[in-house]
Coordinates of C-alpha atoms and ligand atoms in Angstrom, one line a residue:
X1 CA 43.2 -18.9 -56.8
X2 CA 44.4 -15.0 -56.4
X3 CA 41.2 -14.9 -58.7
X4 CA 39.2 -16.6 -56.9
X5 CA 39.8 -14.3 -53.7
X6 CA 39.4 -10.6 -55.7
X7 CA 36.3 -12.3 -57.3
X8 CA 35.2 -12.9 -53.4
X9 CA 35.9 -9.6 -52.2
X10 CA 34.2 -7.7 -55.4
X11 CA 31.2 -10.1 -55.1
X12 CA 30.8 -8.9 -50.9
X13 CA 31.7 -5.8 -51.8
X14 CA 28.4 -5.5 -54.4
X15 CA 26.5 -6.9 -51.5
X16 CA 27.4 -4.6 -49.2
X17 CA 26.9 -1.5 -51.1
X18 CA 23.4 -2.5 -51.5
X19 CA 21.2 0.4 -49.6
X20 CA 17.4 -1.3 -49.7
X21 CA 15.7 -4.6 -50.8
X22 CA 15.2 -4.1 -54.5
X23 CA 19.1 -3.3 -55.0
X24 CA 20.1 -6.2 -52.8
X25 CA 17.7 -9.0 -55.5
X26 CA 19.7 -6.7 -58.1
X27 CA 22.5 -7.9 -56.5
X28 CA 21.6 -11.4 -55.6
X29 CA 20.3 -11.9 -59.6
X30 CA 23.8 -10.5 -61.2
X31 CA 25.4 -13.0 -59.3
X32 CA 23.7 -16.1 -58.3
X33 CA 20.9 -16.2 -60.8
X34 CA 20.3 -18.2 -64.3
X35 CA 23.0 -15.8 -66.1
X36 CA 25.2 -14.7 -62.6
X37 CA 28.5 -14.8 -62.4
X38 CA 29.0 -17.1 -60.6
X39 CA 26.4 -19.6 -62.5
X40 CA 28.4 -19.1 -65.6
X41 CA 31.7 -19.9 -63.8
X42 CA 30.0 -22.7 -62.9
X43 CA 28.7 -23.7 -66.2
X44 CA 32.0 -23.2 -67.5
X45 CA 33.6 -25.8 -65.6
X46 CA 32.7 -28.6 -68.1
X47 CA 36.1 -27.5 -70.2
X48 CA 38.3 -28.0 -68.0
X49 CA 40.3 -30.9 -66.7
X50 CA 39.2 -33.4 -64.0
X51 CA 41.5 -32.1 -61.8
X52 CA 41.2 -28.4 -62.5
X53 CA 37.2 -29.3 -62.2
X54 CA 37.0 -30.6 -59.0
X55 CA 39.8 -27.9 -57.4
X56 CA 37.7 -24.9 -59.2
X57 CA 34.3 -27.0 -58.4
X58 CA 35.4 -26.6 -54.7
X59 CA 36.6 -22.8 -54.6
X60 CA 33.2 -22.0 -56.5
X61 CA 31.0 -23.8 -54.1
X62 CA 32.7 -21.9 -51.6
X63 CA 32.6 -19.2 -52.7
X64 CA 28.9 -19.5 -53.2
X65 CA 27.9 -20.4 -50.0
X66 CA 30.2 -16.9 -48.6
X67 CA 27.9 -14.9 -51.1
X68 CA 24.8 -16.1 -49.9
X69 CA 25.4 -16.0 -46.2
X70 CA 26.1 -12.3 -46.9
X71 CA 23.4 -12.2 -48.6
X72 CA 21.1 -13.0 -45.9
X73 CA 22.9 -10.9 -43.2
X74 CA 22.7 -7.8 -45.3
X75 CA 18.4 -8.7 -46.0
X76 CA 18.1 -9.1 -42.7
X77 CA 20.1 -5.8 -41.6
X78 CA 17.7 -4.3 -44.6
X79 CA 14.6 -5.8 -43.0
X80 CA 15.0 -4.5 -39.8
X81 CA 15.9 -0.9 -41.0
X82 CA 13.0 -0.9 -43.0
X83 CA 10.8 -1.8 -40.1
X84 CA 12.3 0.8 -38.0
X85 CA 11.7 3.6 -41.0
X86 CA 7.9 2.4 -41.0
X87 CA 7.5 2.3 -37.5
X88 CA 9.0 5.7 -36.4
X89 CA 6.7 6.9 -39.8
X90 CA 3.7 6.1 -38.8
X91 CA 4.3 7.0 -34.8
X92 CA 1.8 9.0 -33.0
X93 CA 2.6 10.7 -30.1
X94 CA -0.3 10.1 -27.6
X95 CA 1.0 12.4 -24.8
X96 CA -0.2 16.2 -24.1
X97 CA 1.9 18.7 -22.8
X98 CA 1.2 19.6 -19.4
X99 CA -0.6 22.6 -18.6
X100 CA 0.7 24.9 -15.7
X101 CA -2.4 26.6 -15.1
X102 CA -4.5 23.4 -14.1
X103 CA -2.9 22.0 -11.3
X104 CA -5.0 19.3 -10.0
X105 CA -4.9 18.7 -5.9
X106 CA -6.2 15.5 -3.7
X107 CA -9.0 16.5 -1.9
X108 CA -8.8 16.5 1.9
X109 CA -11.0 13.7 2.7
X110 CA -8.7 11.3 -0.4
X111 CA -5.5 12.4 2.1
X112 CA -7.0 11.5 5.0
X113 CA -8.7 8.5 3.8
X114 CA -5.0 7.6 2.4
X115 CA -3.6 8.8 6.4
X116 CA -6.0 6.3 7.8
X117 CA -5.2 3.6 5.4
X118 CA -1.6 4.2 6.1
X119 CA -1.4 3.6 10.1
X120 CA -4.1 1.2 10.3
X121 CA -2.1 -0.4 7.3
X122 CA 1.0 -0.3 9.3
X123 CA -1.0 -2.3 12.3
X124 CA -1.6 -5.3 10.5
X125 CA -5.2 -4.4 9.4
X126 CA -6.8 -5.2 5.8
X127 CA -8.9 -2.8 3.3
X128 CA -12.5 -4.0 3.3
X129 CA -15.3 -2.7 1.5
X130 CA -18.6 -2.9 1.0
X131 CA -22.0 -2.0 -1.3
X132 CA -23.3 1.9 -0.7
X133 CA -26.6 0.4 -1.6
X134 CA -27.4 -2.1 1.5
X135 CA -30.3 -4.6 1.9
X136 CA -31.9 -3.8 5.7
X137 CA -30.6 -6.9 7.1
X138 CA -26.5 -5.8 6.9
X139 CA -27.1 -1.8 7.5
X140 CA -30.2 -2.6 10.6
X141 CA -31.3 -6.4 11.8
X142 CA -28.0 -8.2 11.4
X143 CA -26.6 -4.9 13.6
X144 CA -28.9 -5.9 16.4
X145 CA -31.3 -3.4 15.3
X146 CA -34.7 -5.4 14.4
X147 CA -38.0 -3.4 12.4
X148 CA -39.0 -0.8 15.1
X149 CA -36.0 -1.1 17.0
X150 CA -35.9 3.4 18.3
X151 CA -31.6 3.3 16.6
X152 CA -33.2 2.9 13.3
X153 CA -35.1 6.4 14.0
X154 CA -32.2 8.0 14.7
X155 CA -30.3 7.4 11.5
X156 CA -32.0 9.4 9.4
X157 CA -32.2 6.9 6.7
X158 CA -32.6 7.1 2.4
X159 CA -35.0 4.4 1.7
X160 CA -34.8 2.9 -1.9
X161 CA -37.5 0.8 -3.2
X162 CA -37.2 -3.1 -4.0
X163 CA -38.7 -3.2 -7.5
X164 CA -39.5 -6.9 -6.5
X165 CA -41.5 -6.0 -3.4
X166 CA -43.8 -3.8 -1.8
X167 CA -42.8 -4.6 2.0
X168 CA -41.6 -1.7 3.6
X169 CA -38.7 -4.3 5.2
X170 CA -37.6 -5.2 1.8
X171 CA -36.5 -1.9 0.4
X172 CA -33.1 -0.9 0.4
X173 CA -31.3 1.7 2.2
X174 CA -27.7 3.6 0.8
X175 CA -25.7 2.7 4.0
X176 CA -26.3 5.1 7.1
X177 CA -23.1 3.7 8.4
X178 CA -19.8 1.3 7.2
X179 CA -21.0 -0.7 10.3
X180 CA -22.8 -3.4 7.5
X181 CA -19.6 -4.2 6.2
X182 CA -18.8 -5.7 9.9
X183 CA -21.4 -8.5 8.7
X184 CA -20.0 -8.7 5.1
X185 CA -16.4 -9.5 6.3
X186 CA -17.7 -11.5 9.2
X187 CA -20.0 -13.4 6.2
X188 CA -16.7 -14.1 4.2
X189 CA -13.4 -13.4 6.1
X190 CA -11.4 -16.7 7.4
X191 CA -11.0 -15.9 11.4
X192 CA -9.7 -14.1 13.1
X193 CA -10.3 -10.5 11.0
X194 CA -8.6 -7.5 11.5
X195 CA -10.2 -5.3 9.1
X196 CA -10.9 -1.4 8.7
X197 CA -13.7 -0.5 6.1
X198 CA -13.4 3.0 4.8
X199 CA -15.9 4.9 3.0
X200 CA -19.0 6.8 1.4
X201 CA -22.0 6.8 4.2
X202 CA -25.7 8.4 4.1
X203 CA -27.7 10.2 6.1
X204 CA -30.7 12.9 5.4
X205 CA -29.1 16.0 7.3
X206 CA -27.7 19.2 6.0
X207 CA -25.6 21.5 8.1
X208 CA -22.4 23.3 9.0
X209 CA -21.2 19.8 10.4
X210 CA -23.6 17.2 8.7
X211 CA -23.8 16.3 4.6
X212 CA -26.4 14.3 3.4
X213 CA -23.6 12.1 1.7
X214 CA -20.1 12.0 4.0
X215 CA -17.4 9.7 5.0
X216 CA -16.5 7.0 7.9
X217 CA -14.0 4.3 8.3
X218 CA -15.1 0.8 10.3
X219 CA -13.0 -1.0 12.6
X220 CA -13.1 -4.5 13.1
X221 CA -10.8 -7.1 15.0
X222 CA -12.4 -10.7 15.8
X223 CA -10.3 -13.3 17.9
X224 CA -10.7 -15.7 20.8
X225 CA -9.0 -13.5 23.3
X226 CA -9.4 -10.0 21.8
X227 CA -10.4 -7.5 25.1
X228 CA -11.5 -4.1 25.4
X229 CA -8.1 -3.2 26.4
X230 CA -6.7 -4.0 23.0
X231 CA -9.4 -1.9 21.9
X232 CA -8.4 1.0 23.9
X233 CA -4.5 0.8 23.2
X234 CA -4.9 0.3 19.5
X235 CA -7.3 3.5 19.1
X236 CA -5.2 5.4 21.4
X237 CA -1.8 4.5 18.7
X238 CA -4.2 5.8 16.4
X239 CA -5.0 9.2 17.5
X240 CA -1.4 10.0 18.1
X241 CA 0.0 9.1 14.6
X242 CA -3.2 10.7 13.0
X243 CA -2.3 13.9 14.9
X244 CA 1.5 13.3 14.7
X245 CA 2.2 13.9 18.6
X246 CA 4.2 12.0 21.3
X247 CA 1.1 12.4 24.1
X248 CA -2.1 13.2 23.6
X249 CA -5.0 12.9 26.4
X250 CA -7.7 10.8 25.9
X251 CA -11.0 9.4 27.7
X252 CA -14.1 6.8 27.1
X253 CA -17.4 7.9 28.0
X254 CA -19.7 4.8 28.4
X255 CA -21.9 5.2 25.4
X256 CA -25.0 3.3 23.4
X257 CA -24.7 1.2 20.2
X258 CA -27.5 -1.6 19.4
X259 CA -24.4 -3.3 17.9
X260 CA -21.8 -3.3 20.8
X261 CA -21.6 -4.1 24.5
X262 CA -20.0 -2.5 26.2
X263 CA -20.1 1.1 24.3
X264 CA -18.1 4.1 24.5
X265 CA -17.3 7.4 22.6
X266 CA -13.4 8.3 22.7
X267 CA -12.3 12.0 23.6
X268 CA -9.1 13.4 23.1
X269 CA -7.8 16.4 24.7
X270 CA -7.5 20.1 23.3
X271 CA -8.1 23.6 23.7
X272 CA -10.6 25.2 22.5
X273 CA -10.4 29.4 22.2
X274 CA -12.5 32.0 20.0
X275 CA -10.8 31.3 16.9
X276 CA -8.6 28.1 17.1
X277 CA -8.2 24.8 18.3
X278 CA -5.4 22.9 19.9
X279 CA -5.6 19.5 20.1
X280 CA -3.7 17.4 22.1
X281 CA -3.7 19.7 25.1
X282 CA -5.7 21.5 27.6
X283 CA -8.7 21.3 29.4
X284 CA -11.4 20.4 26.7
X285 CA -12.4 17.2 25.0
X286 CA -13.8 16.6 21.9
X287 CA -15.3 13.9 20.5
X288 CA -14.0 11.7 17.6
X289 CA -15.1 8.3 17.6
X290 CA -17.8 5.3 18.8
X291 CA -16.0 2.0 19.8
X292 CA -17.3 -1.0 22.0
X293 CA -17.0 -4.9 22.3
X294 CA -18.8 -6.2 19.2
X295 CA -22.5 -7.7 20.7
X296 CA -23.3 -11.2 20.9
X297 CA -26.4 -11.4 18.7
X298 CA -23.8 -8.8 15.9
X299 CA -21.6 -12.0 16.2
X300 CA -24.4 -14.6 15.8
X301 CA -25.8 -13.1 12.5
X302 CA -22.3 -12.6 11.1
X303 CA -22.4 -16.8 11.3
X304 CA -19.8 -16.4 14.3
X305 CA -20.0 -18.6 17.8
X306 CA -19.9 -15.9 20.8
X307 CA -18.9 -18.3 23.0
X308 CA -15.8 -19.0 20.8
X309 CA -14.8 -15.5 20.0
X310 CA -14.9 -11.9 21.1
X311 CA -13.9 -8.8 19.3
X312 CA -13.8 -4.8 18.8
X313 CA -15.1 -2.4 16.9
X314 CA -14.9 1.4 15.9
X315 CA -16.2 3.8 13.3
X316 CA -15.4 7.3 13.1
X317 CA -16.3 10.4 10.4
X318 CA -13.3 10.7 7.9
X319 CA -14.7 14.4 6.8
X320 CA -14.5 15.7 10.7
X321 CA -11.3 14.2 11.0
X322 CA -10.3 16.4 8.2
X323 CA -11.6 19.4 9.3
X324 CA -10.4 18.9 12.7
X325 CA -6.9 18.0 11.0
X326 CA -6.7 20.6 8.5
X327 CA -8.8 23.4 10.0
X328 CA -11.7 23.6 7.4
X329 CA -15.0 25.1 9.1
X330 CA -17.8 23.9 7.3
X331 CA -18.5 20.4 5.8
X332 CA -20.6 21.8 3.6
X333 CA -17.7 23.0 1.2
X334 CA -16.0 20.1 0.6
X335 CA -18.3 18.9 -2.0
X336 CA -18.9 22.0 -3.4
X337 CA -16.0 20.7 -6.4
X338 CA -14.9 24.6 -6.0
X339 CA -11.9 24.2 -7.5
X340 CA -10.8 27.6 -5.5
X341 CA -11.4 25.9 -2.0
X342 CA -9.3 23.1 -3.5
X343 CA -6.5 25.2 -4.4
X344 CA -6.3 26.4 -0.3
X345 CA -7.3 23.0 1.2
X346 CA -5.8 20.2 -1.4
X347 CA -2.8 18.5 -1.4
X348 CA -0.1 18.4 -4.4
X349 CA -0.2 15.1 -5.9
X350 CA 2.6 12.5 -5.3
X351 CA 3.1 13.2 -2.1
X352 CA 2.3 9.6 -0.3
X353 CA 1.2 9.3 2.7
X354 CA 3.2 6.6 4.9
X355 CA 4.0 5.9 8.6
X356 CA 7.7 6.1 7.5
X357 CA 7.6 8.7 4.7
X358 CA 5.5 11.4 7.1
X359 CA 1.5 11.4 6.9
X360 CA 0.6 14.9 6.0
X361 CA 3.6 16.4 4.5
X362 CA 3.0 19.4 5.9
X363 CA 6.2 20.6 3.3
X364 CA 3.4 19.4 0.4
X365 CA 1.0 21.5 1.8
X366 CA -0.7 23.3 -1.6
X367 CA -1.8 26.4 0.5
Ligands
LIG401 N1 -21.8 3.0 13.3 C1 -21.7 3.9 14.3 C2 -22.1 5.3 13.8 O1 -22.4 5.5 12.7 C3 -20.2 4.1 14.8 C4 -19.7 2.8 15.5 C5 -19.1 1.8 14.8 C6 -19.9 2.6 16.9 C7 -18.7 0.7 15.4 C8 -19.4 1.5 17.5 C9 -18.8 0.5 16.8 O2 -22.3 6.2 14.6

């Protein structure tokens, strides 16, 4: 039997040396195939004696079975290495190194768009959105403003012809205001909605302050008991995290909107001198939003019953927020894509605006 072990240890031994697939069948051929050694061993059994047969029949099949379980391990340890050589071959690195010299920054209006997002966010309100390309009924009639109604006048509207009519009430507009997607959410939001709706807005004006293409963000909150003074505290939360102070003054002047009653425009405080201004202090006031109690007939098209539910709105300009934020004179520069003026006014990637995390980051500051 001392044979029978050295033979086992040689045989392993063979397998184990073997270094790809081709040497390992070598292997496997030399000693399990039609002339192997271990085939002839078996063949050989015939001479000897019934005893010495079925002891040596017994080692052999052993033995046999021990080969070819190494066997397999060792293929499969070849397999895998194999696959691993092939695959780190024929990698390709997809990557490109970085290039110092092209910083990219977030544009003011993306960080304050993010800012907004962020408190609002942190209130309990959803992200809605809707089309820039608006059919009359959401951007003008379903807003309380019928044809001829004097607001429309006042908007300053892009018409865009409806290839399928010729009626001037049929064309489409790109939205003067988000106020339309007040109607879309009222159209498809479960009650009650607490919603804000930022984004891209059109008007046909060009100036210092005004962009024929510029940016608000829509409030809306819907609920049986929802009252002006909700209105008024949650705007006034909102000012003082967007301007990251304790106090800050603030009014409501009784305005006009076609789509609220009551309406008012919201002041806050500051001080205005030659060459700077201080908000959240002094004698001045400047304007930064319209608000009011959404109107009955705003309600009605929206597929709501007024006489169930009541509710707030407010839109505000996220460019004149910026500038006022950040100190940037003319509107007309921010979508200028200069990437000079977004070296001084951007922001360095990654740094995330949160109620918790600080909004601005004044420490990420690019300039
Ligand atoms: N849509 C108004 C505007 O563009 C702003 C506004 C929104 C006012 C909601 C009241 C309520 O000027």
């Amino acid at each position: 039997m001392e044979n029978m072990d050295d033979l086992k240890k040689e045989l392993l031994a063979e397998v184990e040396k073997a270094s790809d697939m081709k040497s390992l069948e070598e292997v496997r051929v030399a000693v399990l195939g039609k002339k192997g050694k271990i085939t002839e061993l078996m063949k050989n059994l015939g001479g000897l004696s019934v005893e010495e047969k079925k002891e040596m029949g017994k080692s052999l099949n052993i033995l046999k079975s021990d080969v070819e379980k190494a066997l397999d391990a060792k293929k499969e340890e070849l397999a895998t290495k194999e696959l691993e050589a092939k695959l780190a071959a024929e990698r390709i690195d997809v990557t490109l190194p970085i290039r110092p010299e092209q910083q990219g920054r977030i544009h003011p209006v993306s960080k304050i768009y993010e800012e907004v997002v962020a408190i609002f966010g942190e209130m309990g309100f959803e992200v809605a959105e809707g089309p820039d390309i608006e059919d009359q009924f959401h951007n003008f009639n379903a807003l309380n403003m019928p044809a001829n109604h004097p607001a429309r006048q006042m908007q300053d509207t892009f018409y865009i012809p409806n290839p399928d009519s010729d009626d001037k009430d049929d064309s489409f507009v790109v939205r003067t205001h988000t106020s339309p997607v007040q109607i879309r959410t009222m159209e498809n939001h479960p009650l009650p909605i607490r919603i804000i709706a930022p984004g891209r807005t059109y008007r046909s004006d060009y100036d210092a302050t005004h962009t024929p293409m510029f940016h608000q963000v829509e409030g809306l909150v819907i609920d049986k008991t929802t009252t002006m003074a909700h209105l008024k505290g949650c705007l006034y939360d909102f000012v003082k995290a967007f301007f990251e102070l304790d106090e800050i003054p603030v009014r409501y002047r009784p305005s006009y909107f076609p789509f609220t009653e009551p309406s008012a425009e919201m002041d806050i405080g500051c001080l205005k001198t030659k060459n700077e201004l201080k908000i959240g202090a002094g004698t001045d006031w400047l304007e930064i939003l319209g608000c009011g109690m959404v109107h009955p007939n705003v309600l009605r098209a929206g597929g709501i019953d007024p006489d169930e539910y009541q509710g707030f709105a407010f839109g505000m300009g996220l460019d004149r927020l910026a500038m006022l934020k950040y100190g940037i004179p003319d509107l007309r520069t921010f979508f200028e894509s200069d990437v000079r003026w977004l070296k001084h006014y951007g922001f360095l990637p990654l740094d995330e605006s949160s109620m918790t995390g600080g909004l601005s980051n004044n420490g990420g500051l690019a300039r």
